[in-house]
PDB file of C-alpha atoms in Angstrom:
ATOM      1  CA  UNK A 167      -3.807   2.590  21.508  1.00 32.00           C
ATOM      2  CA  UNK A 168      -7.436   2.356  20.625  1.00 29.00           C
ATOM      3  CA  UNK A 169      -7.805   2.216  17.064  1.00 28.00           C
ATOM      4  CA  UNK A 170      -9.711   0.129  15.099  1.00 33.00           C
ATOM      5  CA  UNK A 171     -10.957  -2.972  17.459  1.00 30.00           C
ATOM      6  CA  UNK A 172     -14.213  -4.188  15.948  1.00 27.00           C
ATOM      7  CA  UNK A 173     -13.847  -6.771  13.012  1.00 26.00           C
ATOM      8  CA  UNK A 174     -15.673  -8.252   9.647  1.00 26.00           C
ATOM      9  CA  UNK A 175     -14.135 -10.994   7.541  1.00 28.00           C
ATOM     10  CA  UNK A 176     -14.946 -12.813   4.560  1.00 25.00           C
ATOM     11  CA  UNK A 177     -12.685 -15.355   2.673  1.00 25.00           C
ATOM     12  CA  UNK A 178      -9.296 -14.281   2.185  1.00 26.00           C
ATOM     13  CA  UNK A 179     -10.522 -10.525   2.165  1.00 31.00           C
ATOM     14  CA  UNK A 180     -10.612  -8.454   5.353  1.00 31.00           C
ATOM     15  CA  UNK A 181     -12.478  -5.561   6.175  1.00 32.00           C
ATOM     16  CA  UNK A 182     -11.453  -3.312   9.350  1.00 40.00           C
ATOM     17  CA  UNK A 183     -13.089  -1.403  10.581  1.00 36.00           C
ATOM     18  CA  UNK A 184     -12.502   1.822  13.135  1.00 37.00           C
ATOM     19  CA  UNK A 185     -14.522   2.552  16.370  1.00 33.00           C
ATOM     20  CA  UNK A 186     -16.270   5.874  15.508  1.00 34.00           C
ATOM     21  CA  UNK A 187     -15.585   9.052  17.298  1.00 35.00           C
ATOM     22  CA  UNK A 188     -18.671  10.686  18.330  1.00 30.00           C
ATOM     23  CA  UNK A 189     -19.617  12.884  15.123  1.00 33.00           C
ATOM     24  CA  UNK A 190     -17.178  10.801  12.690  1.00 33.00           C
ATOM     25  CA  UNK A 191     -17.973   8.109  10.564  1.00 36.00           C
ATOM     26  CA  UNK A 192     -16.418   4.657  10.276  1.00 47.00           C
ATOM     27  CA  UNK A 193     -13.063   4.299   8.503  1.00 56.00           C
ATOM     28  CA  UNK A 194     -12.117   0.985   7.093  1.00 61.00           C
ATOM     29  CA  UNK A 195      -9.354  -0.676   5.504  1.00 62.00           C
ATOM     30  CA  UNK A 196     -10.271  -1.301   1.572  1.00 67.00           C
ATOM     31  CA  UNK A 197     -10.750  -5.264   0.878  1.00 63.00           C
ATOM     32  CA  UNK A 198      -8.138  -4.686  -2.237  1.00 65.00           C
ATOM     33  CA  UNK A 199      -5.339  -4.281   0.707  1.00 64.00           C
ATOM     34  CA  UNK A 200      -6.004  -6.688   3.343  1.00 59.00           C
ATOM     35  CA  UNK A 201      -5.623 -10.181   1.738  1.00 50.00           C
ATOM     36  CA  UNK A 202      -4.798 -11.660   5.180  1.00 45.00           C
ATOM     37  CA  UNK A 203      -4.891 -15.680   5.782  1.00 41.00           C
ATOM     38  CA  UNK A 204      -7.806 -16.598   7.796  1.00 37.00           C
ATOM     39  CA  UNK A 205      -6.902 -17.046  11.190  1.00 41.00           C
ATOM     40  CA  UNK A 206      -7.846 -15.778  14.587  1.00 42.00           C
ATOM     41  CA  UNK A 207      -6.345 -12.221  15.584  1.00 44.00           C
ATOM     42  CA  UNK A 208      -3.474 -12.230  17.949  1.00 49.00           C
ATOM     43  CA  UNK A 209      -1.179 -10.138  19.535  1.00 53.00           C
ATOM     44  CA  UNK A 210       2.553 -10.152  17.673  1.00 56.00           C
ATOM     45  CA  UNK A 211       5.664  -9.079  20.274  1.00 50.00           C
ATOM     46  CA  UNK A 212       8.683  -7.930  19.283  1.00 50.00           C
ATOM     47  CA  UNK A 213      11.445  -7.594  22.093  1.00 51.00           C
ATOM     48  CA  UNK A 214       9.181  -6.142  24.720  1.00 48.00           C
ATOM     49  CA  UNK A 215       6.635  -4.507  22.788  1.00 63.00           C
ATOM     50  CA  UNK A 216       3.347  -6.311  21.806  1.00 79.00           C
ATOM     51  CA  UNK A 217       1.386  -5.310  19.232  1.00 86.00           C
ATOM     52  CA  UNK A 218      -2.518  -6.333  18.937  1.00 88.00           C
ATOM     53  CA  UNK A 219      -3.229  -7.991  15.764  1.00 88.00           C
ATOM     54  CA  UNK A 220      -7.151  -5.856  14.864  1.00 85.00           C
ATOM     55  CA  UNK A 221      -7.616  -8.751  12.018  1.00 83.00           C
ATOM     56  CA  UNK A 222      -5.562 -11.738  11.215  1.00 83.00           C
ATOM     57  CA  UNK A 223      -2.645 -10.406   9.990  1.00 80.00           C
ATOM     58  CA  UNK A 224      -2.815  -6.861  10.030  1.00 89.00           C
ATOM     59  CA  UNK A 225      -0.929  -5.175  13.228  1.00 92.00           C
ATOM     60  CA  UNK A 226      -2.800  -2.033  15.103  1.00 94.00           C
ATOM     61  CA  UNK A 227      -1.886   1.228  13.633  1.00 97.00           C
ATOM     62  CA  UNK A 228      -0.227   4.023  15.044  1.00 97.00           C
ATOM     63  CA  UNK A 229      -2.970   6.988  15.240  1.00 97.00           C
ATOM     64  CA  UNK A 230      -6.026   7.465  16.665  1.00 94.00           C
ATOM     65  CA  UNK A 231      -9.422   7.520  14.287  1.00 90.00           C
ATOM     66  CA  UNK A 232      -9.139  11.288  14.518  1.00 94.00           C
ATOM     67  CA  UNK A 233      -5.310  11.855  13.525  1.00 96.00           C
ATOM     68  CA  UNK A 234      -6.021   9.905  10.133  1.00 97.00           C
ATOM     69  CA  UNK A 235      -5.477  12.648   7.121  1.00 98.00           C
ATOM     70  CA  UNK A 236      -9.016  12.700   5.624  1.00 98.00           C
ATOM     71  CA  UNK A 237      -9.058  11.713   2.041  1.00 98.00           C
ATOM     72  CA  UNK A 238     -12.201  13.365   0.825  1.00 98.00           C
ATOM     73  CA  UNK A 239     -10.650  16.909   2.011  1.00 98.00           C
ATOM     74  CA  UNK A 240      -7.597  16.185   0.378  1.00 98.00           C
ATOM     75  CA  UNK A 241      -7.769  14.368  -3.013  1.00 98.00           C
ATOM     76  CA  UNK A 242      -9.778  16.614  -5.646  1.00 97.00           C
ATOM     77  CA  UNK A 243     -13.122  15.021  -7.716  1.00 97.00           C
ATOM     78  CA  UNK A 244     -12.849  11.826  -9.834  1.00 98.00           C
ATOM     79  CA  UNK A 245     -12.214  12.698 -12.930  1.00 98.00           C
ATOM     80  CA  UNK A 246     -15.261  12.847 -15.150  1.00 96.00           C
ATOM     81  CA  UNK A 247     -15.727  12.222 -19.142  1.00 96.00           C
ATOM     82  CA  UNK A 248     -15.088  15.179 -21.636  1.00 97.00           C
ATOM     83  CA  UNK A 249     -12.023  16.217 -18.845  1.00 97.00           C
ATOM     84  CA  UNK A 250      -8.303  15.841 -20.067  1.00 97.00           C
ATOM     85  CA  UNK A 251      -7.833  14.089 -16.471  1.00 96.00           C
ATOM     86  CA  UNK A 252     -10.517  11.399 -17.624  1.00 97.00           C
ATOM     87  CA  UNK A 253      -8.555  11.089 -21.503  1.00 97.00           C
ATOM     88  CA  UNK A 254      -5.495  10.631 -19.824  1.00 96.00           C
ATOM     89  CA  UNK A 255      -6.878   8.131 -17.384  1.00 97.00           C
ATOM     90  CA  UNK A 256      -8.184   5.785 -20.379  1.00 97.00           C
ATOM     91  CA  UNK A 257      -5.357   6.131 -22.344  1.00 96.00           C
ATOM     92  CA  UNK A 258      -2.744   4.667 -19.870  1.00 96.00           C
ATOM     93  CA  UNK A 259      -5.182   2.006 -18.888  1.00 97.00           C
ATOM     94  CA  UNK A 260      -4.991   1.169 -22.610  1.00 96.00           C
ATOM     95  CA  UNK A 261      -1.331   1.291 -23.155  1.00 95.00           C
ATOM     96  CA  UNK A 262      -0.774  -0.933 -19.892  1.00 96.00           C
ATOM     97  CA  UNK A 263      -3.003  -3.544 -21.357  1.00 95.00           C
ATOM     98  CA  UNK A 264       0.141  -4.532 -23.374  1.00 94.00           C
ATOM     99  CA  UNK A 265       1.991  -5.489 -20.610  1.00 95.00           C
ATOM    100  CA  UNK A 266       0.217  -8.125 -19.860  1.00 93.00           C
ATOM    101  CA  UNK A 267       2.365 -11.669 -19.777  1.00 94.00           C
ATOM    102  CA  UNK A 268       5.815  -9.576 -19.167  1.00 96.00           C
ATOM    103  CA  UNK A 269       8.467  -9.546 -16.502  1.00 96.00           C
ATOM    104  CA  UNK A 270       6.696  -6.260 -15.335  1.00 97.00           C
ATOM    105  CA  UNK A 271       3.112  -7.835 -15.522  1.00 97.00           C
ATOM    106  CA  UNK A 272       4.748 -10.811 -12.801  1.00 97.00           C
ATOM    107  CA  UNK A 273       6.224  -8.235 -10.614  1.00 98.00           C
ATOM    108  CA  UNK A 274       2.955  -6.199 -10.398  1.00 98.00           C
ATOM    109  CA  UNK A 275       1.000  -9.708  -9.697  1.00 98.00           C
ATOM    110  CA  UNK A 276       3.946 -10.078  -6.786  1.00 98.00           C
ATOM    111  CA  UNK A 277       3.310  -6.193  -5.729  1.00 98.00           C
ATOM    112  CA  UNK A 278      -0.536  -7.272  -5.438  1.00 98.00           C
ATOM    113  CA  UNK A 279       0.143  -9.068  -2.761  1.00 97.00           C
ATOM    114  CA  UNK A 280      -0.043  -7.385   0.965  1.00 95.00           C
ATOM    115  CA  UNK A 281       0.112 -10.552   2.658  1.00 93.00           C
ATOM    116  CA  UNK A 282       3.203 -10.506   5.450  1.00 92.00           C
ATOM    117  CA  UNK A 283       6.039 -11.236   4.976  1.00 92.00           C
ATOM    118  CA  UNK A 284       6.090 -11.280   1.724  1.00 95.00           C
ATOM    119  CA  UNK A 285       5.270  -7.094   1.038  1.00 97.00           C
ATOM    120  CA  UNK A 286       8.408  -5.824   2.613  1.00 97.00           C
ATOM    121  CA  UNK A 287      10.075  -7.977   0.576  1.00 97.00           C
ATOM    122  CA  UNK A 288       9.544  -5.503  -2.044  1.00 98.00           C
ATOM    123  CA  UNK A 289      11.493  -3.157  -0.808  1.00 98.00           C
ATOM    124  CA  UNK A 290      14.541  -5.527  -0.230  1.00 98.00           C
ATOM    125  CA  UNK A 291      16.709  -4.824  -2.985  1.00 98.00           C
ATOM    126  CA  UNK A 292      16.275  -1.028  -2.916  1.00 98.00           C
ATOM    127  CA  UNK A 293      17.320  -0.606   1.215  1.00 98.00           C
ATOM    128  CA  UNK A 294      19.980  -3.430   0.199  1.00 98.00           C
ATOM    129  CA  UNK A 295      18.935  -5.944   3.337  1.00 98.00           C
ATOM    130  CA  UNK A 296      16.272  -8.079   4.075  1.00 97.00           C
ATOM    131  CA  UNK A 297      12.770  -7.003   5.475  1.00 97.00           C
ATOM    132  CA  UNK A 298      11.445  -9.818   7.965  1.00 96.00           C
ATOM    133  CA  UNK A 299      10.820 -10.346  11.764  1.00 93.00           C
ATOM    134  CA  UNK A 300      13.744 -12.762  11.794  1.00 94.00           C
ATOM    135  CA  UNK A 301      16.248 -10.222  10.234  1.00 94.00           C
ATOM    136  CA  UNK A 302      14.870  -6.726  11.321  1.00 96.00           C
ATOM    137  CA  UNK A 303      12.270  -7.097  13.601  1.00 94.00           C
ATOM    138  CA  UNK A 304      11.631  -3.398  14.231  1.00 94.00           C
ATOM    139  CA  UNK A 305      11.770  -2.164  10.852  1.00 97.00           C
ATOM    140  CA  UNK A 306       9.245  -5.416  10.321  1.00 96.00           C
ATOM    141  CA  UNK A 307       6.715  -3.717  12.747  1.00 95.00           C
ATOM    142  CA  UNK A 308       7.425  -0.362  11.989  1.00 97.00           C
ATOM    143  CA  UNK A 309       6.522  -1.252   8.127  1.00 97.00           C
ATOM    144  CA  UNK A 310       3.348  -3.560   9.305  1.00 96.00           C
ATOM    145  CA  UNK A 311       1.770  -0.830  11.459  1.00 97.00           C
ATOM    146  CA  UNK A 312       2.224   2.509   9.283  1.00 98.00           C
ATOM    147  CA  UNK A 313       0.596  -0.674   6.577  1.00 98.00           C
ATOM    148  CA  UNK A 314      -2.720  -0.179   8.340  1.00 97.00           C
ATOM    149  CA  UNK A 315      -2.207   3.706   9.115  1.00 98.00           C
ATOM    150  CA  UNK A 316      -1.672   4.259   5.155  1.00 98.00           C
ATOM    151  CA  UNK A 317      -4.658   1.810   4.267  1.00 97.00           C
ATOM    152  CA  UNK A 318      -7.259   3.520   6.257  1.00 96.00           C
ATOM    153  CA  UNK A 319      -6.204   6.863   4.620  1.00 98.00           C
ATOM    154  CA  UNK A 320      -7.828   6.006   2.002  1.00 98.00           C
ATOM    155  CA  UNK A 321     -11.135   4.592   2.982  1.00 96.00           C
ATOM    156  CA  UNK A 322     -13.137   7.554   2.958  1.00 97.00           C
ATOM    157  CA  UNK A 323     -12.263   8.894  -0.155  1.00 98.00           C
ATOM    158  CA  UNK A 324     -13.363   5.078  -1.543  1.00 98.00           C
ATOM    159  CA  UNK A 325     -16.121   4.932   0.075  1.00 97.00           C
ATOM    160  CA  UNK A 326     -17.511   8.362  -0.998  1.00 97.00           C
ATOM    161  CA  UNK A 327     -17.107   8.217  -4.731  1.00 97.00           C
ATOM    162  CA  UNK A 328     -17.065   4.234  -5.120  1.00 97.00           C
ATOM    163  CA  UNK A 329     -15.221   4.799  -8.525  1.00 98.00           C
ATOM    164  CA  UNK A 330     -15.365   1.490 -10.801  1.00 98.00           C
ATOM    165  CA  UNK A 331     -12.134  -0.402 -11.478  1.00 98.00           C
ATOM    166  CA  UNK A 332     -10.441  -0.095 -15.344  1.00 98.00           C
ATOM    167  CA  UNK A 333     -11.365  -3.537 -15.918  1.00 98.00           C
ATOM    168  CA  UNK A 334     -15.060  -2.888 -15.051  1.00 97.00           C
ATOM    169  CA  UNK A 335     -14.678  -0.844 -17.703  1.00 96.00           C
ATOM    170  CA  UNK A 336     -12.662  -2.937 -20.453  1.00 96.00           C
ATOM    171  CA  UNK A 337     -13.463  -6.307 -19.514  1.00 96.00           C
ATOM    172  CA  UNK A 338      -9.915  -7.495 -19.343  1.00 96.00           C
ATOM    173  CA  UNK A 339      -8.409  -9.315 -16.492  1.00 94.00           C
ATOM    174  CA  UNK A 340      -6.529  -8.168 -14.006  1.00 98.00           C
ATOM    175  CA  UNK A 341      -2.988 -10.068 -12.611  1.00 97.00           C
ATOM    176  CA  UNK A 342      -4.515 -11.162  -9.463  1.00 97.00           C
ATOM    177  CA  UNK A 343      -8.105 -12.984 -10.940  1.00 96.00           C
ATOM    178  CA  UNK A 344      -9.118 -14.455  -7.832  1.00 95.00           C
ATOM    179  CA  UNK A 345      -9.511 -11.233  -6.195  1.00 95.00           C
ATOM    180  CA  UNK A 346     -11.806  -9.320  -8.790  1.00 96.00           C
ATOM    181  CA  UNK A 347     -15.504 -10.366  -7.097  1.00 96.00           C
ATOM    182  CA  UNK A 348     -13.636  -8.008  -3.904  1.00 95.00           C
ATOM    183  CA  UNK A 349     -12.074  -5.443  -5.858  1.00 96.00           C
ATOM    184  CA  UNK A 350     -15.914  -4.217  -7.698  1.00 95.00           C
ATOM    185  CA  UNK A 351     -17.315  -3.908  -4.596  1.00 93.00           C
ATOM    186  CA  UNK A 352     -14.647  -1.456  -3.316  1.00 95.00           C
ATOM    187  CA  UNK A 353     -13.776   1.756  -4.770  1.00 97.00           C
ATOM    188  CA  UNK A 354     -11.050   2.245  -6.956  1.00 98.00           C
ATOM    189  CA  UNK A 355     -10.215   6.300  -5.848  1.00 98.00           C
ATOM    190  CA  UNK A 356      -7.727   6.476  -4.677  1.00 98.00           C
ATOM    191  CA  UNK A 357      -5.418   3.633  -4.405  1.00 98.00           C
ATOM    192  CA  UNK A 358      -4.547   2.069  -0.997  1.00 98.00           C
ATOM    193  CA  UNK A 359      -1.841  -0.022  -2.384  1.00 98.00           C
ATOM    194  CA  UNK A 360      -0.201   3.141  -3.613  1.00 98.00           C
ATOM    195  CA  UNK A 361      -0.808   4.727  -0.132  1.00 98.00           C
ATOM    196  CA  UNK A 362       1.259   1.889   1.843  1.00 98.00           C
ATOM    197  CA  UNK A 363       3.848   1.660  -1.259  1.00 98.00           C
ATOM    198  CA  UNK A 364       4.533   5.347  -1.019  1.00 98.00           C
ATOM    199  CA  UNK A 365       4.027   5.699   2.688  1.00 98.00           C
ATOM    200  CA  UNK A 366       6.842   2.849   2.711  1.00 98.00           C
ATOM    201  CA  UNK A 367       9.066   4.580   0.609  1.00 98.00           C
ATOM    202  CA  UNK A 368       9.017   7.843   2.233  1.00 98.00           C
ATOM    203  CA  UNK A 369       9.633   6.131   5.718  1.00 98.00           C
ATOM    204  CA  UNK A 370      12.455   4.425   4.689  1.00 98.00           C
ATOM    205  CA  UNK A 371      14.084   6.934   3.022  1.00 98.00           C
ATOM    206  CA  UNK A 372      14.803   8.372   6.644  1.00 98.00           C
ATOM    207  CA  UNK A 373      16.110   5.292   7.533  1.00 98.00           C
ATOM    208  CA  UNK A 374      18.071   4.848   4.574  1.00 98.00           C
ATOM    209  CA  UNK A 375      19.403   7.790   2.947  1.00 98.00           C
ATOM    210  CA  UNK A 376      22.220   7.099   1.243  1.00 98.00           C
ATOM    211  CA  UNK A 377      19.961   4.403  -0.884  1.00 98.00           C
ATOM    212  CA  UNK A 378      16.726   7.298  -1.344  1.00 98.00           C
ATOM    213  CA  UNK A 379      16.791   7.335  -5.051  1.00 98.00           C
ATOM    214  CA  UNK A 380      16.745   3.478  -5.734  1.00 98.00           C
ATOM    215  CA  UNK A 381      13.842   3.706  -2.573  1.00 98.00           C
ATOM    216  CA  UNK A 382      11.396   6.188  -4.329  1.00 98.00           C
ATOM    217  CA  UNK A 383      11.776   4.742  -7.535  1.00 98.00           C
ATOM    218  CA  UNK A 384      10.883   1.667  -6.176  1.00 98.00           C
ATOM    219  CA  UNK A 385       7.979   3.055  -4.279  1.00 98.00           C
ATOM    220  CA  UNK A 386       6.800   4.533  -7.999  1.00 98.00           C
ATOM    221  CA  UNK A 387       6.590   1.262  -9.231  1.00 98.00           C
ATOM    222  CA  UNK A 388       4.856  -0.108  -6.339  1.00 98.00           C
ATOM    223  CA  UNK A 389       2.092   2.340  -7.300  1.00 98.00           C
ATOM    224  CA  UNK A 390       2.474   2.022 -11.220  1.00 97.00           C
ATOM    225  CA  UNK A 391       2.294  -1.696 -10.329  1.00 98.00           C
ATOM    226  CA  UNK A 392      -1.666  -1.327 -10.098  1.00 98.00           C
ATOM    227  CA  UNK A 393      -1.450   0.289 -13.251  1.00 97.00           C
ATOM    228  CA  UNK A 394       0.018  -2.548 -15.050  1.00 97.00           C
ATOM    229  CA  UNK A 395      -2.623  -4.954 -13.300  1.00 98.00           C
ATOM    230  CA  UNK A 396      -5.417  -3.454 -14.522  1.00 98.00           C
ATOM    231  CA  UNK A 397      -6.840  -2.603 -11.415  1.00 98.00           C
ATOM    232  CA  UNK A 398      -6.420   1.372 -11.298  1.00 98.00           C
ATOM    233  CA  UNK A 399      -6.402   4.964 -12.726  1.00 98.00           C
ATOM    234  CA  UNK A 400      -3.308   7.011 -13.699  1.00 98.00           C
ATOM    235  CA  UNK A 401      -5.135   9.379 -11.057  1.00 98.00           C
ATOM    236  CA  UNK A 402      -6.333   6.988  -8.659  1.00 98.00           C
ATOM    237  CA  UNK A 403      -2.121   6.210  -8.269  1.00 98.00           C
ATOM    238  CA  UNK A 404      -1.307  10.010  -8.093  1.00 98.00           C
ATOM    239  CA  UNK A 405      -3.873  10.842  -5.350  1.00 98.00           C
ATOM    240  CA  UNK A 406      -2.797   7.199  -3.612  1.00 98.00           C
ATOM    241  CA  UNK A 407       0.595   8.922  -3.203  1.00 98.00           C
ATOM    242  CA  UNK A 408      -0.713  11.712  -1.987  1.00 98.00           C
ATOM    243  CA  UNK A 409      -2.989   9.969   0.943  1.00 98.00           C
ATOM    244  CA  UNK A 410       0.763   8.062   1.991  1.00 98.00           C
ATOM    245  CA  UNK A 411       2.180  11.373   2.583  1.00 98.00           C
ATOM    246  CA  UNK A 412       0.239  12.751   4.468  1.00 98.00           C
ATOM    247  CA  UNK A 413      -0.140   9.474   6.246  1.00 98.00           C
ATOM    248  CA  UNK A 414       3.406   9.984   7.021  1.00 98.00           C
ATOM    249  CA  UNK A 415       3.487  13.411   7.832  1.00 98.00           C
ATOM    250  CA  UNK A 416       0.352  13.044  10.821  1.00 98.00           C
ATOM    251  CA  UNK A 417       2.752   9.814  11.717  1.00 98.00           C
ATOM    252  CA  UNK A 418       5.560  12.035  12.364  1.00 98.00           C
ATOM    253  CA  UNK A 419       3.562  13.975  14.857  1.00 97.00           C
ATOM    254  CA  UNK A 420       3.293  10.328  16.760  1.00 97.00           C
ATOM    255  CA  UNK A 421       6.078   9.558  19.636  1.00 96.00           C
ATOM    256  CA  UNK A 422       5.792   5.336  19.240  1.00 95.00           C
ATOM    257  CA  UNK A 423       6.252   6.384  15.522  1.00 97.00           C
ATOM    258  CA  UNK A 424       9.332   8.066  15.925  1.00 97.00           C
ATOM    259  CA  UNK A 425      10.855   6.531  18.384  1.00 96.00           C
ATOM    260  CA  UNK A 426      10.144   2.903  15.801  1.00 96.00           C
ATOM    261  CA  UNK A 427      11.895   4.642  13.484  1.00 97.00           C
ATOM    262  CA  UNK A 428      15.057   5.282  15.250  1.00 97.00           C
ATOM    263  CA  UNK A 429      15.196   1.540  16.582  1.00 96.00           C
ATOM    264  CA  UNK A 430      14.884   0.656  12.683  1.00 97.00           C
ATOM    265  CA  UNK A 431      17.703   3.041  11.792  1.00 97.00           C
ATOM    266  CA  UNK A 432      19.852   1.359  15.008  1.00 97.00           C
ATOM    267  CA  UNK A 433      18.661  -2.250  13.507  1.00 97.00           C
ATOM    268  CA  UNK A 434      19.565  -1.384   9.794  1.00 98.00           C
ATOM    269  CA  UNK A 435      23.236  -0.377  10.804  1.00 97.00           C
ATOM    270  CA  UNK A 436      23.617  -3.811  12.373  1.00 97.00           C
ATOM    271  CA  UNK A 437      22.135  -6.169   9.658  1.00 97.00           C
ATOM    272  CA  UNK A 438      24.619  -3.645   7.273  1.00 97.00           C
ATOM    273  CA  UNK A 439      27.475  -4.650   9.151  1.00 98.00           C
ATOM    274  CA  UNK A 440      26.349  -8.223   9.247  1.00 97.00           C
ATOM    275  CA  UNK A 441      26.471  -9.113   6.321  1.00 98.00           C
ATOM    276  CA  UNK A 442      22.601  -9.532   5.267  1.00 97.00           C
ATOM    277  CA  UNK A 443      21.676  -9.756   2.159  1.00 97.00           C
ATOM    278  CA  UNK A 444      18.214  -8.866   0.660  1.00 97.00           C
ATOM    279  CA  UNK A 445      15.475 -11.624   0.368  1.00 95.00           C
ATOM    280  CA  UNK A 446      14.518 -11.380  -2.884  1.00 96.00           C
ATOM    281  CA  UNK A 447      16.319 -11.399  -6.917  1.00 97.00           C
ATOM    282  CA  UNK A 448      17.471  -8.566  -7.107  1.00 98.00           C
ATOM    283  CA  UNK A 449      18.732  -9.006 -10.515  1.00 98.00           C
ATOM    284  CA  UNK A 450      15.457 -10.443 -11.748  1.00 97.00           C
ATOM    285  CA  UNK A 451      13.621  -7.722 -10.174  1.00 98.00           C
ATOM    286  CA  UNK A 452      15.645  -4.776 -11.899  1.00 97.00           C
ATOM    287  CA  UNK A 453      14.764  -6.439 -15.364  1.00 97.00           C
ATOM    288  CA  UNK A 454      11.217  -6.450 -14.970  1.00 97.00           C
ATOM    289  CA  UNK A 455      11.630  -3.261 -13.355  1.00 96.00           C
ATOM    290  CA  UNK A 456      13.353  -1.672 -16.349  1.00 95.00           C
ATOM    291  CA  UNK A 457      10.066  -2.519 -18.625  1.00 93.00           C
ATOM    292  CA  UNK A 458       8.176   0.692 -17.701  1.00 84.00           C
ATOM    293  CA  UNK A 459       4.320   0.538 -17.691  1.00 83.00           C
ATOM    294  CA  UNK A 460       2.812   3.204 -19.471  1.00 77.00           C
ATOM    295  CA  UNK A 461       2.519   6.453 -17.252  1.00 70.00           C
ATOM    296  CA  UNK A 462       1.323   9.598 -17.350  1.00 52.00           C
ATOM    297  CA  UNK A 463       4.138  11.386 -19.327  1.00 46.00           C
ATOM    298  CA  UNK A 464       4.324   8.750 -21.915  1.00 50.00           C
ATOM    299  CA  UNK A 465       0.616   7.827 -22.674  1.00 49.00           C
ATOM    300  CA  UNK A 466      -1.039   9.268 -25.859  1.00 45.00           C
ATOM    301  CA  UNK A 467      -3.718  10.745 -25.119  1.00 42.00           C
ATOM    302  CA  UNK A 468      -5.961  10.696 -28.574  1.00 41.00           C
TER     303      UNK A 468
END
């Protein structure tokens, strides 16, 4: 596996980036998604498999440069002022702005952050087991390399419009403060955390059908969770969701993909049978989850 070897880091934001093919540009992961700790790359194993670390962190994908979807062929334009796409994008930006200091608003902050293990927690409650390499090792590193396939999905599309942030725009914070300096220089369309949410959802769906509905909705809010922080458009979510589908459809044409995935469906039978419990509140996490952020079919658009 070859992708992505060459590095650039700054503090507590990573950028990847993607040897280029001859004729193809570079692809890189978007600051807003790789919030990494600072500390040297390494390789992480996992039975007998080793994966390369390509930045402190983040595990090597699964496809090549080549077999990435391309965003800018698949999402449409940004939407532009005078467009109903544009009036519906302020006017859920607005309506979320009341969210601010709520159950939801602490969930989003917690669905901000990418770091390892504490993502896949996420998704605890809604596949009904924990997520970690203690646990379920292979559904661990099947989550933490699709995370970097998903990510660099988006990186073209970013990099070619370079859309501003809502709260570029409205001058109101955003749940995750620190992080704002990163998130103007890198563009908002479309979103990368909606990308890996989505992505994840869709993945583990396969793995855990019987439990799909309580998955997707949770891989919504993931998504709707940039929303809330202030820190996307309604339509840089939708076309996020789009870029972790097709992530997961060129995935599916991958043989270490697959054959991760049925070690993770092997791996979740056994922690069922065990016992194992998910790692987070589950309770506390279907309150805030039942505060619903403003969306496109309820925002009024004026």
């Amino acid at each position: 596996m070859t992708l992505i070897r060459a590095l650039l880091s700054v503090p507590l934001f990573c950028v990847l980036v993607a040897p280029q093919s001859k004729g193809q540009s570079t692809a890189t992961v978007p600051p807003s998604v790789t919030s990494a700790p600072s500390t040297p790359p390494q390789t992480t194993s996992f039975g007998r498999i080793t994966v390369p670390e390509i930045s402190p962190g983040i595990l090597e994908g699964y496809l090549e440069r080549e077999a990435l979807p391309d965003s800018v062929a698949l999402v449409p334009q940004v939407p532009t002022p005078g467009t109903a796409a544009y009036a519906l994008d302020e006017a859920v930006s607005r309506a979320n702005l009341a969210l601010r200091g709520s159950q939801r608003w602490d969930l989003a902050t917690m669905d901000a952050d990418l770091t390892f293990p504490q993502v896949t927690g996420s998704f605890s409650c809604a596949v009904g087991v924990p997520i970690t390499e203690a646990e379920t090792p292979h559904l661990y590193m099947l989550l933490r390399r699709s995370f970097t396939d998903a990510a660099l999905s988006t990186s073209a599309a970013k990099n070619h419009y370079k859309r501003a942030r809502p709260f570029v725009e409205n001058k109101q914070s955003t749940c995750t403060p620190r992080q704002e300096d990163a998130l103007m220089k890198d563009g908002s369309y479309p979103s990368g955390h909606t990308a890996i949410g989505w992505a994840w959802a869709l993945i583990l769906t396969e793995i855990v059908p019987s439990r799909t509905d309580a998955i997707l909705a949770r891989g919504r809010a993931f998504g709707d969770s940039r929303l809330v922080c202030n820190v996307h458009w309604q339509s840089d979510v939708n076309e996020g969701r789009v870029m972790g589908a097709s992530t997961v459809a060129r995935l599916h044409a991958d043989a270490g993909f697959r054959g991760d995935l049925d070690a993770a469906k092997t791996e979740y039978a056994v922690a069922v049978a065990k016992g194992l419990k998910p790692s987070r509140d589950c309770a506390a996490e279907a309150a805030a989850l039942a505060i619903s952020p403003a969306v496109a079919a309820g925002a009024v658009v004026h």
